[in-house]
XYZ file of C-alpha atoms in Angstrom:
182
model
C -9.042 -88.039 84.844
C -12.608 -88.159 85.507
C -12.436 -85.043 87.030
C -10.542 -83.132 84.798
C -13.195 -83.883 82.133
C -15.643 -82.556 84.247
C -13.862 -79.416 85.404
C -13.212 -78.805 81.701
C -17.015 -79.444 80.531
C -18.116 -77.110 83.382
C -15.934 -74.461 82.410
C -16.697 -74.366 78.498
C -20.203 -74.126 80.020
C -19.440 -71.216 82.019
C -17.635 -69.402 79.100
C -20.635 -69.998 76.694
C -23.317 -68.599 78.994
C -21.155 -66.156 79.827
C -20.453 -65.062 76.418
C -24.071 -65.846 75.204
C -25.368 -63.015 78.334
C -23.262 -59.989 76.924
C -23.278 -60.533 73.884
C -25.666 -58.120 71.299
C -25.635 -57.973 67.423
C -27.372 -55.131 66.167
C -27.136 -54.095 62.666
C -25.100 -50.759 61.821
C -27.776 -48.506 61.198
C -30.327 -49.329 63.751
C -29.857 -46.602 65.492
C -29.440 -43.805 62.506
C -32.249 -41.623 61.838
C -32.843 -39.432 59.279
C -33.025 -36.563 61.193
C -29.542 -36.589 61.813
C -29.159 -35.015 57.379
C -32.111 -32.387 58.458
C -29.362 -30.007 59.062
C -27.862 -30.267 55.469
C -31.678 -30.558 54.300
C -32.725 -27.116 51.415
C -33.745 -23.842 53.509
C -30.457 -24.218 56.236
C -28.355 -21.940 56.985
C -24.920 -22.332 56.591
C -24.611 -20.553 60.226
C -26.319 -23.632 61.815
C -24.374 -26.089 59.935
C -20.973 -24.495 61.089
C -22.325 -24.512 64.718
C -22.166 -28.484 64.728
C -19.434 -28.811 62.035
C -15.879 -26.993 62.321
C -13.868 -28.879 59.832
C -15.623 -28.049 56.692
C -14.234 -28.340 53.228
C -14.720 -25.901 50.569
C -14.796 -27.798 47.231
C -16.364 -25.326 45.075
C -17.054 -21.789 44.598
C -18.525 -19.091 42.050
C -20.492 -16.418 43.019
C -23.516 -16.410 44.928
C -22.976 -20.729 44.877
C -20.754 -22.689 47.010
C -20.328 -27.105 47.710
C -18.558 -27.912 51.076
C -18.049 -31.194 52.323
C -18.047 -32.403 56.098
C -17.959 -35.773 57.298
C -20.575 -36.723 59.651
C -19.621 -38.924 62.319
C -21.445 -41.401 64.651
C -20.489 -43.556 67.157
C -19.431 -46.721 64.401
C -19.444 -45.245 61.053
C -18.304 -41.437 59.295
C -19.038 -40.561 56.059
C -18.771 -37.881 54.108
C -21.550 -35.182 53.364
C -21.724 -32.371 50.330
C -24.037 -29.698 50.718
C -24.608 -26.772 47.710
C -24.975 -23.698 48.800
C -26.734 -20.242 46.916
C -26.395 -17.673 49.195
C -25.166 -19.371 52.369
C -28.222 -21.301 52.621
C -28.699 -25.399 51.873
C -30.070 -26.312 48.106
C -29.190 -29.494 48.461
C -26.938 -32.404 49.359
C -25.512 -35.265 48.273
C -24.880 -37.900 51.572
C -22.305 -41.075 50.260
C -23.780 -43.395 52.967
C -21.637 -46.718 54.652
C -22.167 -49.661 52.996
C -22.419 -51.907 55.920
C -25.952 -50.368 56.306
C -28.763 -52.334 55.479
C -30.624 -51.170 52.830
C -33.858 -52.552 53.593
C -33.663 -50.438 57.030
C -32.954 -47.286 55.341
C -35.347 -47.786 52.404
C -37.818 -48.524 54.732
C -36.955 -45.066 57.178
C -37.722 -43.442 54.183
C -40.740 -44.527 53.114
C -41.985 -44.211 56.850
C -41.024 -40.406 56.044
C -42.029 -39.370 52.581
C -44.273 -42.401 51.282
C -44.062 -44.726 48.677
C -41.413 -43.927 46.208
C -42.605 -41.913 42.498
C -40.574 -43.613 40.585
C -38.175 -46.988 40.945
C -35.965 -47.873 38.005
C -33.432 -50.952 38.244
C -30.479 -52.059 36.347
C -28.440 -54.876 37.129
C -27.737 -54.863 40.831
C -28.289 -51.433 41.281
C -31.765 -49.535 41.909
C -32.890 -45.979 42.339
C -35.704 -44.876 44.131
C -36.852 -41.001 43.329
C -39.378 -39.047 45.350
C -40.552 -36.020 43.037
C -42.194 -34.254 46.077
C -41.189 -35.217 49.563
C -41.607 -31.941 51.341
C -41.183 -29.642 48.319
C -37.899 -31.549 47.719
C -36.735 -34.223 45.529
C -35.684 -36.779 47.153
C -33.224 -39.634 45.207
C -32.081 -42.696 46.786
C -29.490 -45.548 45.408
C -29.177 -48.976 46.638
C -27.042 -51.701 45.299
C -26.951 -55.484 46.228
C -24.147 -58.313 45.907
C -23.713 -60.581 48.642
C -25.933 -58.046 50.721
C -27.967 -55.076 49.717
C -26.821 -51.617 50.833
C -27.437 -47.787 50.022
C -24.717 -46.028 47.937
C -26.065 -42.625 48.212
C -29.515 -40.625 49.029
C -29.236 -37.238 47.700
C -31.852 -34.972 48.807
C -32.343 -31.293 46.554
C -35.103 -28.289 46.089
C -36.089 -28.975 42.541
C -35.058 -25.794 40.827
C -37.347 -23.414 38.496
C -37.343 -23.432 35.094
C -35.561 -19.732 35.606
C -33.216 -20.830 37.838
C -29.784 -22.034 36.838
C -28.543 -23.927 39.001
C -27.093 -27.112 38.792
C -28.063 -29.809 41.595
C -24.841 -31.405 43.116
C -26.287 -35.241 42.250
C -26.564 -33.741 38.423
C -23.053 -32.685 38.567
C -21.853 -35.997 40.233
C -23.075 -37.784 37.372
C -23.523 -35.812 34.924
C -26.810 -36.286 33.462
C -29.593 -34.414 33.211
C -31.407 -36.064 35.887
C -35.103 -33.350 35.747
C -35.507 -34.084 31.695
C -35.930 -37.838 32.685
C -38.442 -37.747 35.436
């Protein structure tokens, strides 16, 4: 009997160090970068985007305008992608980003990037975090927190001219007029 106990305690050891050795947890989006949305960023063109991505959706389309969608895909997560288009070349997109980020990671990528945020408004659980300049672009991010905190969304769009009419996709999505309150 004695023995038995101790062939039993030896082997739970073994199976904990074992276990303990190969085991790694490493959050979701350690390993994303931003760079990996620079080819749906304003000034692409939609040549280079349909090198990488084959299965592209057309949502929408009127003249010189056009919003596909494509789901980007990594080695845990996909999600999906919407770029606007003015003659075949980015304006903007609108990335719907995997909750089981962290949102303190990604926040933190972009201020790495562009700086500190412009402008930060909060309402409830949810925040948004605008940059009115990031590279000549505007750059919106939205984070939300319950049990964790985790991005919704980071659209990123070339803030139009007064002369221009055009519509950014995150405007559209929500319908409001996002440039009369900034």
């Amino acid at each position: 009997m004695k023995d038995l106990i101790s062939l039993t305690c030896l082997l739970s050891l073994f199976f904990t160090l074992n276990v303990k050795t190969f085991a790694k947890v490493e959050a979701q989006n350690y390993n994303f970068s931003l760079d990996e949305l620079a080819l749906f960023a304003p000034g692409q063109p939609l040549e280079k985007i349909k090198e990488k991505y084959k299965d592209i959706d057309v949502i929408k389309e009127s003249g010189e305008e056009q919003i596909i969608k494509i789901y980007v895909a990594q080695t845990r997560y996909k999600y999906p992608v919407y770029i606007q288009l003015k003659n075949k070349t980015s304006i903007g997109y609108y990335a719907k980003l995997p909750t089981y980020f962290l949102h303190d990671i990604f926040h933190q990528s972009l201020i790495n990037r562009y700086g500190k945020q412009d402008t930060y408004k909060k309402q409830e659980s949810e925040a948004i975090y605008i940059w009115k300049n990031a590279n000549g672009n505007m750059i919106v991010y939205n984070g939300a927190c319950t049990i964790t905190c985790f991005p919704v969304y980071l659209s990123v769009m070339k803030k139009p001219k007064k002369e221009e009419a055009i519509k950014p996709l995150l405007q559209q999505f929500m319908n409001i007029d996002l440039f009369k309150k900034i």
